Amino acid sequence: MSVINIGGCPPTSLESKSIVPRHRLLSLLNEGTKYPLTLCVASSGWGKGTLLTSWANHTDKHVSWLQVDESDNEVAMFYQKLASSLLAMLSKQDYQSDPPPGASSLDLAWTLEQVSHITGDHVLILNDYHLVSNPEVHEAVIALIRWAPPSLHLIISSESTPPFPLSSFRAHSQLFEISALDLAFTRGDLRLLLRENLIDLKETSVERLMDLTGGWPAALHLALLQIKRIDPEDRDDFVSNIGARDRRITEWLNDAIYDTLPSRIRTFMLDTCILNEFSAPLCDTVRSTDDSGEYIVWLKDRGLISPVDDQGTTFAYPKLLRAFLRDQFSRTSDLAHEKDLWQKAAAWYQKRGELLLAAEYHMASGDTTAGWLLLDRYHSHALESAPSISPQKTRLTWYREFLSWPDSVLAQEPDLCLSAAFSSYYSKDLDHIERPLRLAEQAFLARDDKPALGRAHAIRSLVYRYRGSADLAIDEGKHALDNLPTDLNWFRGSALLSQSFGFYLNGDAGSSAQCAAEARSEFVKAHDNRHAAIAETQHIEVLLLQGSLIEAEERSLALLELQSNALDAERRLARAILGFIAFERNHLNEAEVHFNTALYPSPNAQKGKYLPFAYIGLAEVAAARSDIDTSLMLLNEAEQYAAPRPERNWSAYIQGVKQRCFWSRETTRKLQRFSTRKDRSSKPRSREPQAL
């Protein structure tokens, strides 16, 4: 490998900062050399130059590095540097002709003719190409891409998408693209980076860093510099409080990102930073314009926003950048403008029927009355129609603001109290559930409202189910069923599901199976397929406990046939149950396949009852094969995923398997020691000659 530097040099000093070997990205660049052009577009701080430097210094191809600067907008200057880069690839014997009379190496046509005869793999890197604005320079590069020989590959690194005919390049397989999404650190990259820097953080701290930065390499690097200065025992606390107001991070965001943006882009970002997530239609409504789509494409190309849905139509800022923008917005905008933006967002969501988000934006604007009215409408619709909880449930925290009012005010709104308790439960924010639930129950008792009281008991039974309180879940479920009318199917199903779980924990398999079957029937009537599947998996677990392996297998296979993405966790749990059935039959290989299929690939790597189930199953398989070390490692994984799930006594089960592993290991060692002593005793002893 050789690197020829023209008009600058690769930033080799940065390579030392790239502590983590990012083999995934190096493989992408290797794949890109099969195409005439590799285009790497991302804003500052995504590690484009560092990546290209690392690749250039390790590839076996001949690399010419052309560092672009603003002087390259002079056509003659750029032609000279480009021609020098290309001709440097040629040896003397490679020249096919002399320059035409009166011309020099600045003749691009003659240069391309010479380059067409080069042999070997050659790569020309144009770094910081976003500094070029001259159309003639762009035309020269386009000609080079179109007419370059197969032995020449071009890599362009830029903070903006160049005005090339990219659609044509894509259609003719001439283009390989690397975006900010590709350059972003993964959780694995971050864990390796922390390990290489001898920084030990809790998993929650790793998740927070990823959540704040979105994998932005420069932001992570700056955070790492700060973390290194903190005492090891205080680092997790520091990470929990780190934010955009940290001086180094603020200076970098301001100098390297915000100040370099065109003023129209800055205005767009300030007006939209109030939105948790946004699409072009929402931004058009908030800004009273029709050009938001162009701004979104511009920001997406530079990695300043990222898609949050599968369709790529809804976006969000990295949380660190959004916090910085919100701070800028609060210092530069007047309150009237801010309130206007909030209210326009609320109106947009309300028109679409998304009442929870509309209520949130109304409250943010200071119009709490409109917010409460929308919440009342949502409550009336949701609690009476057996709701399937929307994806927004974990993002919305309206109930916390509602609960900031004194009891005397909340007691006058028992329906909203019940709705707050409902939202609290499905956000797993159980610290805020008892007070509104108690106030709602008192009010419903006072007005003898049995259906409402039944809903309250049903929600309380779900809470006890989640906490693993078997007897209380059974009792609250009974109270709910005594009060609920037959048409409130969803709440009846919830009460029955809680009872089934309680009976299961108490070892009453018959009652548990009956309640699970009835719960499934109620959820089917409520058209809630996901909770019907949850009730079905509960029934299958009971069958497994009873030893009814054939029926459990048939029901699990039927669950696997369901195709809805919303049922992914239930299908994986059914797969793990099939693994236990195979294990009970001593089909270890089949069991291992089922458990691994349940785990990988998982879109929700931190969620789902199937996680501890499957890891425990793999541990049982390893123990059965006498691979005790692997079994213990898998049990540690099971403990990690079981910790946030208190509804089942996972700890006792896992400890039981561990004890069997330790007993098996000790027994094996004793047998080995016994066998060694037996071998020694069986050997004939040599007799020493007796002294005369």
C-alpha positions as semicolon CSV with decimal commas, in nm:
position;residue;x (nm);y (nm);z (nm)
1;M;0,000;0,000;0,000
2;S;0,113;0,351;-0,075
3;V;-0,054;0,684;0,000
4;I;0,017;0,985;-0,220
5;N;-0,081;1,317;-0,066
6;I;-0,192;1,603;-0,289
7;G;-0,292;1,943;-0,155
8;G;-0,276;1,824;0,202
9;C;-0,239;1,493;0,373
10;P;-0,455;1,234;0,543
11;P;-0,522;1,336;0,905
12;T;-0,297;1,064;1,044
13;S;-0,293;1,234;1,383
14;L;-0,657;1,144;1,417
15;E;-0,592;0,775;1,375
16;S;-0,464;0,747;1,730
17;K;-0,803;0,866;1,852
18;S;-0,976;0,583;1,670
19;I;-0,910;0,342;1,952
20;V;-1,189;0,109;1,852
21;P;-1,116;-0,101;1,542
22;R;-1,436;-0,055;1,344
23;H;-1,410;-0,358;1,120
24;R;-1,772;-0,320;1,008
25;L;-1,696;0,018;0,848
26;L;-1,365;-0,092;0,699
27;S;-1,555;-0,380;0,537
28;L;-1,805;-0,130;0,396
29;L;-1,523;0,067;0,232
30;N;-1,376;-0,253;0,089
31;E;-1,718;-0,338;-0,053
32;G;-1,746;0,014;-0,195
33;T;-1,433;-0,027;-0,407
34;K;-1,634;-0,262;-0,631
35;Y;-1,818;0,051;-0,755
36;P;-1,675;0,350;-0,945
37;L;-1,780;0,591;-0,665
38;T;-1,814;0,566;-0,288
39;L;-1,992;0,868;-0,142
40;C;-1,958;0,926;0,232
41;V;-2,184;1,211;0,348
42;A;-2,226;1,321;0,711
43;S;-2,190;1,638;0,912
44;S;-1,888;1,723;1,123
45;G;-1,802;1,484;1,401
46;W;-1,912;1,156;1,243
47;G;-1,554;1,035;1,189
48;K;-1,538;1,041;0,809
49;G;-1,174;1,153;0,792
50;T;-1,067;0,919;1,071
51;L;-1,229;0,623;0,899
52;L;-1,078;0,702;0,557
53;T;-0,734;0,753;0,712
54;S;-0,749;0,419;0,889
55;W;-0,865;0,245;0,574
56;A;-0,604;0,416;0,352
57;N;-0,324;0,314;0,587
58;H;-0,430;-0,052;0,592
59;T;-0,562;-0,129;0,244
60;D;-0,347;-0,309;-0,013
61;K;-0,462;-0,069;-0,285
62;H;-0,265;0,234;-0,412
63;V;-0,425;0,545;-0,261
64;S;-0,401;0,910;-0,365
65;W;-0,540;1,157;-0,113
66;L;-0,659;1,494;-0,242
67;Q;-0,747;1,734;0,039
68;V;-1,004;1,978;-0,098
69;D;-1,011;2,339;0,021
70;E;-1,189;2,656;-0,090
71;S;-0,913;2,743;-0,339
72;D;-1,028;2,445;-0,544
73;N;-1,323;2,650;-0,666
74;E;-1,066;2,799;-0,903
75;V;-1,096;2,559;-1,196
76;A;-0,728;2,578;-1,291
77;M;-0,618;2,508;-0,932
78;F;-0,849;2,207;-0,899
79;Y;-0,752;2,066;-1,241
80;Q;-0,387;2,089;-1,146
81;K;-0,438;1,904;-0,816
82;L;-0,669;1,646;-0,975
83;A;-0,436;1,581;-1,265
84;S;-0,137;1,555;-1,031
85;S;-0,326;1,300;-0,820
86;L;-0,418;1,092;-1,124
87;L;-0,085;1,111;-1,303
88;A;0,099;1,019;-0,984
89;M;-0,057;0,675;-1,024
90;L;0,128;0,623;-1,353
91;S;0,478;0,499;-1,401
92;K;0,692;0,632;-1,692
93;Q;0,609;0,338;-1,916
94;D;0,235;0,386;-1,854
95;Y;0,224;0,714;-2,046
96;Q;0,057;0,647;-2,380
97;S;0,133;0,987;-2,539
98;D;0,279;1,326;-2,470
99;P;0,054;1,621;-2,396
100;P;-0,083;1,781;-2,715
101;P;0,102;2,090;-2,838
102;G;0,027;2,394;-2,628
103;A;-0,134;2,178;-2,356
104;S;-0,008;2,047;-2,027
105;S;-0,120;1,811;-1,758
106;L;-0,401;2,060;-1,695
107;D;-0,574;1,915;-2,002
108;L;-0,828;1,693;-1,827
109;A;-0,919;1,498;-2,142
110;W;-0,554;1,404;-2,200
111;T;-0,517;1,314;-1,831
112;L;-0,821;1,084;-1,843
113;E;-0,681;0,919;-2,155
114;Q;-0,355;0,843;-1,975
115;V;-0,531;0,715;-1,664
116;S;-0,744;0,479;-1,871
117;H;-0,435;0,259;-1,915
118;I;-0,327;0,222;-1,552
119;T;-0,302;-0,124;-1,406
120;G;-0,359;-0,242;-1,051
121;D;-0,611;-0,118;-0,798
122;H;-0,597;0,259;-0,747
123;V;-0,814;0,476;-0,523
124;L;-0,848;0,854;-0,532
125;I;-0,991;1,011;-0,213
126;L;-1,140;1,361;-0,231
127;N;-1,179;1,475;0,131
128;D;-1,398;1,771;0,240
129;Y;-1,561;1,796;-0,101
130;H;-1,842;2,010;0,045
131;L;-1,605;2,308;0,012
132;V;-1,650;2,293;-0,369
133;S;-1,926;2,512;-0,511
134;N;-1,806;2,575;-0,870
135;P;-2,029;2,388;-1,124
136;E;-1,730;2,341;-1,359
137;V;-1,543;2,153;-1,088
138;H;-1,847;1,932;-1,031
139;E;-1,867;1,859;-1,406
140;A;-1,502;1,752;-1,409
141;V;-1,557;1,508;-1,123
142;I;-1,874;1,370;-1,285
143;A;-1,675;1,310;-1,606
144;L;-1,407;1,132;-1,404
145;I;-1,668;0,904;-1,242
146;R;-1,826;0,818;-1,577
147;W;-1,509;0,758;-1,775
148;A;-1,270;0,624;-1,513
149;P;-1,120;0,283;-1,595
150;P;-1,224;-0,022;-1,385
151;S;-0,890;-0,009;-1,204
152;L;-0,964;0,340;-1,062
153;H;-1,209;0,396;-0,778
154;L;-1,315;0,733;-0,638
155;I;-1,407;0,801;-0,272
156;I;-1,567;1,136;-0,190
157;S;-1,609;1,252;0,170
158;S;-1,839;1,550;0,221
159;E;-2,060;1,723;0,475
160;S;-2,327;1,777;0,209
161;T;-2,457;1,579;-0,087
162;P;-2,279;1,699;-0,403
163;P;-2,492;1,799;-0,705
164;F;-2,421;1,478;-0,896
165;P;-2,675;1,273;-1,097
166;L;-2,697;1,025;-0,809
167;S;-3,017;0,859;-0,935
168;S;-2,842;0,774;-1,262
169;F;-2,535;0,648;-1,076
170;R;-2,754;0,426;-0,858
171;A;-2,946;0,290;-1,156
172;H;-2,621;0,195;-1,333
173;S;-2,457;0,044;-1,019
174;Q;-2,193;0,316;-1,015
175;L;-2,252;0,435;-0,658
176;F;-2,194;0,297;-0,308
177;E;-2,319;0,519;-0,023
178;I;-2,210;0,549;0,341
179;S;-2,425;0,768;0,566
180;A;-2,420;0,895;0,922
181;L;-2,634;0,596;1,021
182;D;-2,350;0,370;0,908
183;L;-2,087;0,581;1,086
184;A;-2,276;0,591;1,417
185;F;-2,132;0,394;1,708
186;T;-2,323;0,083;1,800
187;R;-2,363;-0,029;2,161
188;G;-2,093;-0,287;2,094
189;D;-1,858;-0,016;1,965
190;L;-1,923;0,195;2,274
191;R;-1,869;-0,094;2,516
192;L;-1,539;-0,173;2,343
193;L;-1,437;0,195;2,356
194;L;-1,508;0,208;2,730
195;R;-1,319;-0,114;2,787
196;E;-1,017;0,010;2,592
197;N;-1,016;0,325;2,808
198;L;-1,050;0,122;3,130
199;I;-1,386;0,282;3,208
200;D;-1,639;0,061;3,384
201;L;-1,999;0,186;3,360
202;K;-2,332;0,027;3,444
203;E;-2,547;-0,087;3,154
204;T;-2,793;0,193;3,231
205;S;-2,513;0,447;3,184
206;V;-2,414;0,292;2,850
207;E;-2,777;0,314;2,739
208;R;-2,798;0,678;2,847
209;L;-2,486;0,771;2,649
210;M;-2,629;0,602;2,340
211;D;-2,968;0,764;2,396
212;L;-2,817;1,112;2,435
213;T;-2,573;1,100;2,144
214;G;-2,741;0,866;1,900
215;G;-2,397;0,711;1,848
216;W;-2,243;1,041;1,732
217;P;-1,867;0,965;1,754
218;A;-1,746;1,317;1,836
219;A;-2,011;1,364;2,107
220;L;-1,915;1,030;2,261
221;H;-1,548;1,126;2,245
222;L;-1,613;1,454;2,429
223;A;-1,826;1,278;2,689
224;L;-1,547;1,025;2,735
225;L;-1,295;1,301;2,802
226;Q;-1,519;1,432;3,078
227;I;-1,586;1,088;3,226
228;K;-1,213;1,019;3,252
229;R;-1,176;1,320;3,481
230;I;-1,436;1,184;3,726
231;D;-1,357;0,946;4,012
232;P;-1,455;0,590;3,908
233;E;-1,716;0,556;4,183
234;D;-1,890;0,878;4,069
235;R;-1,893;0,813;3,693
236;D;-2,240;0,659;3,671
237;D;-2,388;0,956;3,860
238;F;-2,204;1,193;3,625
239;V;-2,342;1,015;3,317
240;S;-2,696;1,029;3,457
241;N;-2,667;1,411;3,472
242;I;-2,459;1,480;3,162
243;G;-2,623;1,701;2,904
244;A;-2,584;1,967;2,640
245;R;-2,496;2,229;2,902
246;D;-2,161;2,062;2,964
247;R;-1,912;2,329;2,855
248;R;-1,701;2,121;2,617
249;I;-2,002;1,964;2,450
250;T;-2,177;2,301;2,418
251;E;-1,869;2,463;2,263
252;W;-1,830;2,180;2,013
253;L;-2,199;2,180;1,916
254;N;-2,189;2,556;1,874
255;D;-1,855;2,589;1,689
256;A;-1,844;2,271;1,480
257;I;-2,215;2,234;1,402
258;Y;-2,449;2,525;1,475
259;D;-2,232;2,817;1,361
260;T;-2,143;2,641;1,034
261;L;-2,507;2,600;0,928
262;P;-2,685;2,841;0,692
263;S;-2,915;3,079;0,879
264;R;-3,229;2,931;0,718
265;I;-3,132;2,585;0,846
266;R;-3,071;2,721;1,196
267;T;-3,414;2,886;1,193
268;F;-3,579;2,559;1,086
269;M;-3,400;2,364;1,360
270;L;-3,498;2,613;1,630
271;D;-3,864;2,609;1,524
272;T;-3,881;2,228;1,519
273;C;-3,670;2,144;1,825
274;I;-3,982;2,170;2,044
275;L;-4,114;1,852;1,873
276;N;-4,026;1,512;2,018
277;E;-4,058;1,365;1,669
278;F;-4,155;1,531;1,343
279;S;-4,252;1,472;0,984
280;A;-4,270;1,708;0,688
281;P;-4,649;1,767;0,724
282;L;-4,617;1,842;1,097
283;C;-4,328;2,083;1,037
284;D;-4,523;2,254;0,758
285;T;-4,813;2,310;1,000
286;V;-4,593;2,437;1,281
287;R;-4,395;2,671;1,052
288;S;-4,691;2,768;0,826
289;T;-4,487;2,675;0,515
290;D;-4,480;2,398;0,253
291;D;-4,105;2,339;0,212
292;S;-4,018;2,141;0,528
293;G;-3,948;1,826;0,329
294;E;-3,644;1,992;0,169
295;Y;-3,503;2,090;0,508
296;I;-3,558;1,739;0,645
297;V;-3,371;1,583;0,352
298;W;-3,087;1,832;0,401
299;L;-3,057;1,749;0,773
300;K;-3,094;1,374;0,717
301;D;-2,815;1,370;0,459
302;R;-2,579;1,523;0,715
303;G;-2,678;1,295;1,001
304;L;-2,828;1,576;1,208
305;I;-3,159;1,390;1,233
306;S;-3,241;1,021;1,213
307;P;-3,558;0,828;1,122
308;V;-3,761;0,677;1,405
309;D;-4,004;0,472;1,196
310;D;-3,964;0,196;0,940
311;Q;-4,105;0,411;0,659
312;G;-3,844;0,685;0,706
313;T;-4,103;0,962;0,726
314;T;-4,075;1,055;1,095
315;F;-3,752;1,191;1,240
316;A;-3,595;1,312;1,563
317;Y;-3,286;1,508;1,663
318;P;-3,022;1,333;1,875
319;K;-3,118;1,420;2,233
320;L;-2,791;1,600;2,298
321;L;-2,838;1,821;1,991
322;R;-3,205;1,876;2,071
323;A;-3,122;1,990;2,426
324;F;-2,866;2,232;2,282
325;L;-3,121;2,367;2,033
326;R;-3,386;2,403;2,302
327;D;-3,140;2,607;2,508
328;Q;-3,063;2,826;2,206
329;F;-3,435;2,863;2,134
330;S;-3,519;2,970;2,489
331;R;-3,250;3,240;2,475
332;T;-3,335;3,380;2,132
333;S;-3,712;3,339;2,093
334;D;-3,997;3,525;2,261
335;L;-4,265;3,342;2,461
336;A;-4,544;3,433;2,220
337;H;-4,364;3,263;1,929
338;E;-4,289;2,955;2,139
339;K;-4,653;2,926;2,254
340;D;-4,769;2,961;1,892
341;L;-4,549;2,668;1,784
342;W;-4,676;2,446;2,069
343;Q;-5,041;2,523;1,987
344;K;-4,997;2,454;1,615
345;A;-4,841;2,117;1,698
346;A;-5,132;2,040;1,935
347;A;-5,386;2,129;1,666
348;W;-5,211;1,904;1,412
349;Y;-5,216;1,602;1,646
350;Q;-5,575;1,673;1,753
351;K;-5,690;1,682;1,390
352;R;-5,529;1,339;1,339
353;G;-5,706;1,199;1,645
354;E;-5,386;1,156;1,851
355;L;-5,539;1,306;2,164
356;L;-5,264;1,215;2,409
357;L;-4,995;1,397;2,213
358;A;-5,230;1,687;2,144
359;A;-5,291;1,715;2,519
360;E;-4,917;1,710;2,588
361;Y;-4,849;2,001;2,349
362;H;-5,145;2,201;2,480
363;M;-5,007;2,166;2,833
364;A;-4,659;2,265;2,715
365;S;-4,809;2,582;2,568
366;G;-4,960;2,664;2,906
367;D;-5,317;2,588;2,801
368;T;-5,382;2,324;3,069
369;T;-5,761;2,354;3,036
370;A;-5,749;2,237;2,673
371;G;-5,509;1,963;2,780
372;W;-5,741;1,830;3,051
373;L;-6,040;1,837;2,816
374;L;-5,852;1,630;2,558
375;L;-5,740;1,385;2,826
376;D;-6,101;1,350;2,939
377;R;-6,204;1,273;2,580
378;Y;-5,924;1,022;2,544
379;H;-6,013;0,863;2,877
380;S;-6,380;0,831;2,784
381;H;-6,288;0,665;2,456
382;A;-5,998;0,450;2,576
383;L;-6,129;0,309;2,903
384;E;-6,471;0,227;2,763
385;S;-6,354;0,063;2,441
386;A;-6,103;-0,186;2,585
387;P;-5,788;-0,012;2,459
388;S;-5,486;-0,146;2,287
389;I;-5,218;0,082;2,419
390;S;-5,061;0,311;2,160
391;P;-4,683;0,333;2,102
392;Q;-4,689;0,684;2,249
393;K;-4,758;0,551;2,600
394;T;-4,396;0,547;2,710
395;R;-4,324;0,894;2,575
396;L;-4,617;1,072;2,734
397;T;-4,587;1,192;3,094
398;W;-4,896;1,409;3,115
399;Y;-5,016;1,225;3,425
400;R;-4,717;1,346;3,626
401;E;-4,819;1,705;3,570
402;F;-5,177;1,612;3,653
403;L;-5,065;1,445;3,979
404;S;-4,880;1,759;4,087
405;W;-5,220;1,900;4,190
406;P;-5,339;1,848;4,551
407;D;-5,576;1,564;4,649
408;S;-5,868;1,805;4,685
409;V;-5,843;1,889;4,313
410;L;-5,774;1,534;4,193
411;A;-6,067;1,392;4,394
412;Q;-6,300;1,596;4,173
413;E;-6,168;1,419;3,862
414;P;-6,185;1,045;3,944
415;D;-6,208;0,946;3,576
416;L;-5,886;1,135;3,499
417;C;-5,729;0,979;3,812
418;L;-5,809;0,635;3,671
419;S;-5,669;0,736;3,333
420;A;-5,351;0,862;3,503
421;A;-5,317;0,531;3,689
422;F;-5,375;0,347;3,361
423;S;-5,103;0,544;3,180
424;S;-4,871;0,503;3,477
425;Y;-4,910;0,125;3,468
426;Y;-4,842;0,093;3,096
427;S;-4,539;0,319;3,129
428;K;-4,424;0,092;3,416
429;D;-4,404;0,407;3,630
430;L;-4,555;0,232;3,932
431;D;-4,427;0,491;4,181
432;H;-4,706;0,722;4,061
433;I;-4,993;0,473;4,046
434;E;-5,117;0,426;4,404
435;R;-5,234;0,782;4,475
436;P;-5,462;0,834;4,169
437;L;-5,592;0,479;4,197
438;R;-5,685;0,528;4,564
439;L;-5,857;0,861;4,495
440;A;-6,048;0,711;4,201
441;E;-6,165;0,412;4,409
442;Q;-6,287;0,638;4,689
443;A;-6,486;0,853;4,448
444;F;-6,636;0,553;4,266
445;L;-6,739;0,396;4,597
446;A;-6,898;0,722;4,708
447;R;-7,113;0,743;4,394
448;D;-7,172;0,366;4,379
449;D;-7,029;0,342;4,026
450;K;-6,968;-0,033;3,998
451;P;-6,837;-0,043;3,637
452;A;-6,581;0,230;3,712
453;L;-6,487;0,057;4,038
454;G;-6,441;-0,267;3,845
455;R;-6,199;-0,095;3,607
456;A;-6,001;0,036;3,905
457;H;-5,980;-0,314;4,058
458;A;-5,873;-0,456;3,721
459;I;-5,587;-0,204;3,694
460;R;-5,484;-0,280;4,053
461;S;-5,485;-0,654;3,976
462;L;-5,245;-0,587;3,686
463;V;-5,016;-0,398;3,923
464;Y;-5,009;-0,690;4,168
465;R;-4,951;-0,929;3,877
466;Y;-4,651;-0,724;3,765
467;R;-4,514;-0,718;4,121
468;G;-4,555;-1,093;4,160
469;S;-4,808;-1,066;4,449
470;A;-5,010;-1,380;4,373
471;D;-5,284;-1,366;4,643
472;L;-5,346;-0,993;4,596
473;A;-5,368;-1,034;4,217
474;I;-5,631;-1,308;4,265
475;D;-5,835;-1,102;4,514
476;E;-5,830;-0,782;4,308
477;G;-5,922;-0,979;3,997
478;K;-6,222;-1,124;4,181
479;H;-6,336;-0,778;4,296
480;A;-6,303;-0,652;3,938
481;L;-6,512;-0,937;3,794
482;D;-6,780;-0,886;4,059
483;N;-6,825;-0,524;3,952
484;L;-6,755;-0,524;3,577
485;P;-7,045;-0,566;3,331
486;T;-7,010;-0,834;3,066
487;D;-6,947;-0,583;2,783
488;L;-6,623;-0,441;2,932
489;N;-6,429;-0,730;2,779
490;W;-6,081;-0,582;2,794
491;F;-6,091;-0,515;3,169
492;R;-6,252;-0,853;3,238
493;G;-5,973;-1,014;3,038
494;S;-5,711;-0,822;3,238
495;A;-5,865;-0,932;3,569
496;L;-5,879;-1,296;3,455
497;L;-5,520;-1,281;3,331
498;S;-5,405;-1,150;3,670
499;Q;-5,595;-1,429;3,845
500;S;-5,442;-1,690;3,614
501;F;-5,097;-1,563;3,696
502;G;-5,170;-1,566;4,070
503;F;-5,302;-1,925;4,060
504;Y;-4,996;-2,025;3,855
505;L;-4,758;-1,886;4,117
506;N;-4,956;-2,064;4,392
507;G;-4,933;-2,395;4,207
508;D;-5,306;-2,422;4,126
509;A;-5,261;-2,526;3,764
510;G;-5,627;-2,612;3,699
511;S;-5,763;-2,272;3,807
512;S;-5,477;-2,096;3,625
513;A;-5,555;-2,274;3,296
514;Q;-5,927;-2,199;3,323
515;C;-5,869;-1,827;3,392
516;A;-5,615;-1,802;3,106
517;A;-5,862;-1,957;2,860
518;E;-6,140;-1,720;2,973
519;A;-5,903;-1,421;2,954
520;R;-5,811;-1,509;2,597
521;S;-6,181;-1,527;2,506
522;E;-6,247;-1,182;2,655
523;F;-5,952;-1,026;2,471
524;V;-6,067;-1,179;2,143
525;K;-6,410;-1,017;2,197
526;A;-6,229;-0,688;2,263
527;H;-6,036;-0,727;1,934
528;D;-5,705;-0,708;2,122
529;N;-5,493;-0,975;1,955
530;R;-5,179;-0,899;2,150
531;H;-5,332;-0,952;2,494
532;A;-5,514;-1,258;2,359
533;A;-5,170;-1,394;2,265
534;I;-5,037;-1,307;2,613
535;A;-5,324;-1,504;2,770
536;E;-5,250;-1,793;2,534
537;T;-4,882;-1,805;2,636
538;Q;-4,995;-1,804;3,000
539;H;-5,216;-2,106;2,923
540;I;-4,926;-2,282;2,748
541;E;-4,699;-2,228;3,050
542;V;-4,963;-2,390;3,269
543;L;-4,983;-2,687;3,033
544;L;-4,605;-2,717;3,055
545;L;-4,632;-2,717;3,435
546;Q;-4,897;-2,992;3,415
547;G;-4,679;-3,203;3,186
548;S;-4,923;-3,177;2,893
549;L;-4,641;-3,149;2,642
550;I;-4,837;-3,243;2,330
551;E;-5,110;-2,980;2,381
552;A;-4,849;-2,719;2,484
553;E;-4,655;-2,795;2,165
554;E;-4,964;-2,766;1,944
555;R;-5,065;-2,431;2,096
556;S;-4,708;-2,296;2,068
557;L;-4,687;-2,393;1,701
558;A;-5,023;-2,221;1,640
559;L;-4,885;-1,902;1,799
560;L;-4,585;-1,909;1,567
561;E;-4,822;-1,890;1,270
562;L;-4,942;-1,542;1,376
563;Q;-4,768;-1,284;1,158
564;S;-4,835;-0,949;1,328
565;N;-4,521;-0,756;1,431
566;A;-4,700;-0,660;1,753
567;L;-4,689;-1,028;1,858
568;D;-4,313;-1,068;1,820
569;A;-4,248;-1,113;2,195
570;E;-4,528;-1,371;2,228
571;R;-4,397;-1,570;1,929
572;R;-4,048;-1,570;2,079
573;L;-4,186;-1,690;2,413
574;A;-4,371;-1,969;2,231
575;R;-4,042;-2,060;2,064
576;A;-3,868;-2,073;2,403
577;I;-4,147;-2,298;2,536
578;L;-4,091;-2,532;2,241
579;G;-3,727;-2,540;2,351
580;F;-3,827;-2,656;2,700
581;I;-4,055;-2,921;2,551
582;A;-3,764;-3,052;2,340
583;F;-3,541;-3,040;2,648
584;E;-3,792;-3,245;2,848
585;R;-3,776;-3,505;2,569
586;N;-3,395;-3,497;2,590
587;H;-3,365;-3,358;2,235
588;L;-3,081;-3,122;2,325
589;N;-2,988;-3,007;1,975
590;E;-3,350;-2,926;1,888
591;A;-3,392;-2,743;2,220
592;E;-3,080;-2,534;2,156
593;V;-3,209;-2,432;1,812
594;H;-3,544;-2,322;1,960
595;F;-3,381;-2,118;2,237
596;N;-3,139;-1,945;1,997
597;T;-3,423;-1,871;1,753
598;A;-3,615;-1,710;2,038
599;L;-3,322;-1,480;2,113
600;Y;-3,185;-1,378;1,772
601;P;-3,222;-1,146;1,600
602;S;-3,417;-0,947;1,856
603;P;-3,542;-0,590;1,778
604;N;-3,616;-0,534;2,148
605;A;-3,295;-0,654;2,309
606;Q;-3,392;-0,538;2,657
607;K;-3,758;-0,641;2,668
608;G;-3,969;-0,956;2,688
609;K;-4,028;-1,245;2,925
610;Y;-3,878;-1,473;2,659
611;L;-3,527;-1,339;2,733
612;P;-3,475;-1,497;3,079
613;F;-3,675;-1,801;2,961
614;A;-3,448;-1,862;2,663
615;Y;-3,120;-1,796;2,848
616;I;-3,223;-2,032;3,130
617;G;-3,310;-2,293;2,868
618;L;-2,970;-2,260;2,699
619;A;-2,807;-2,287;3,041
620;E;-3,000;-2,610;3,108
621;V;-2,884;-2,751;2,773
622;A;-2,521;-2,659;2,847
623;A;-2,544;-2,816;3,194
624;A;-2,689;-3,133;3,045
625;R;-2,381;-3,148;2,820
626;S;-2,158;-3,098;3,128
627;D;-2,044;-2,758;2,995
628;I;-2,075;-2,599;3,338
629;D;-1,880;-2,279;3,260
630;T;-2,105;-2,193;2,964
631;S;-2,413;-2,277;3,172
632;L;-2,310;-2,037;3,449
633;M;-2,232;-1,762;3,196
634;L;-2,579;-1,801;3,041
635;L;-2,743;-1,794;3,384
636;N;-2,570;-1,463;3,452
637;E;-2,725;-1,333;3,128
638;A;-3,064;-1,461;3,244
639;E;-3,023;-1,276;3,576
640;Q;-2,947;-0,951;3,390
641;Y;-3,268;-0,970;3,184
642;A;-3,478;-1,104;3,472
643;A;-3,389;-0,812;3,702
644;P;-3,638;-0,562;3,551
645;R;-3,918;-0,824;3,553
646;P;-4,041;-0,869;3,912
647;E;-4,359;-1,056;3,821
648;R;-4,193;-1,393;3,862
649;N;-3,945;-1,531;4,115
650;W;-3,674;-1,568;3,856
651;S;-3,397;-1,544;4,116
652;A;-3,501;-1,863;4,297
653;Y;-3,526;-2,054;3,969
654;I;-3,189;-1,931;3,843
655;Q;-3,022;-2,002;4,178
656;G;-3,166;-2,353;4,169
657;V;-3,009;-2,420;3,829
658;K;-2,681;-2,270;3,951
659;Q;-2,681;-2,498;4,255
660;R;-2,726;-2,798;4,026
661;C;-2,434;-2,672;3,816
662;F;-2,210;-2,631;4,121
663;W;-2,315;-2,974;4,249
664;S;-2,243;-3,129;3,908
665;R;-1,902;-2,960;3,889
666;E;-1,810;-3,073;4,241
667;T;-1,929;-3,429;4,169
668;T;-1,721;-3,435;3,851
669;R;-1,413;-3,318;4,039
670;K;-1,465;-3,581;4,309
671;L;-1,502;-3,852;4,045
672;Q;-1,186;-3,727;3,874
673;R;-0,994;-3,732;4,204
674;F;-1,129;-4,080;4,284
675;S;-1,035;-4,204;3,938
676;T;-0,683;-4,059;3,975
677;R;-0,635;-4,227;4,314
678;K;-0,768;-4,555;4,173
679;D;-0,524;-4,536;3,879
680;R;-0,237;-4,475;4,116
681;S;-0,334;-4,763;4,346
682;S;-0,361;-5,003;4,055
683;K;-0,002;-4,944;3,945
684;P;0,252;-5,205;4,081
685;R;0,483;-5,051;4,336
686;S;0,855;-5,093;4,273
687;R;1,033;-5,264;4,561
688;E;1,349;-5,109;4,694
689;P;1,629;-5,360;4,764
690;Q;1,649;-5,426;5,135
691;A;1,971;-5,329;5,306
692;L;2,180;-5,618;5,426
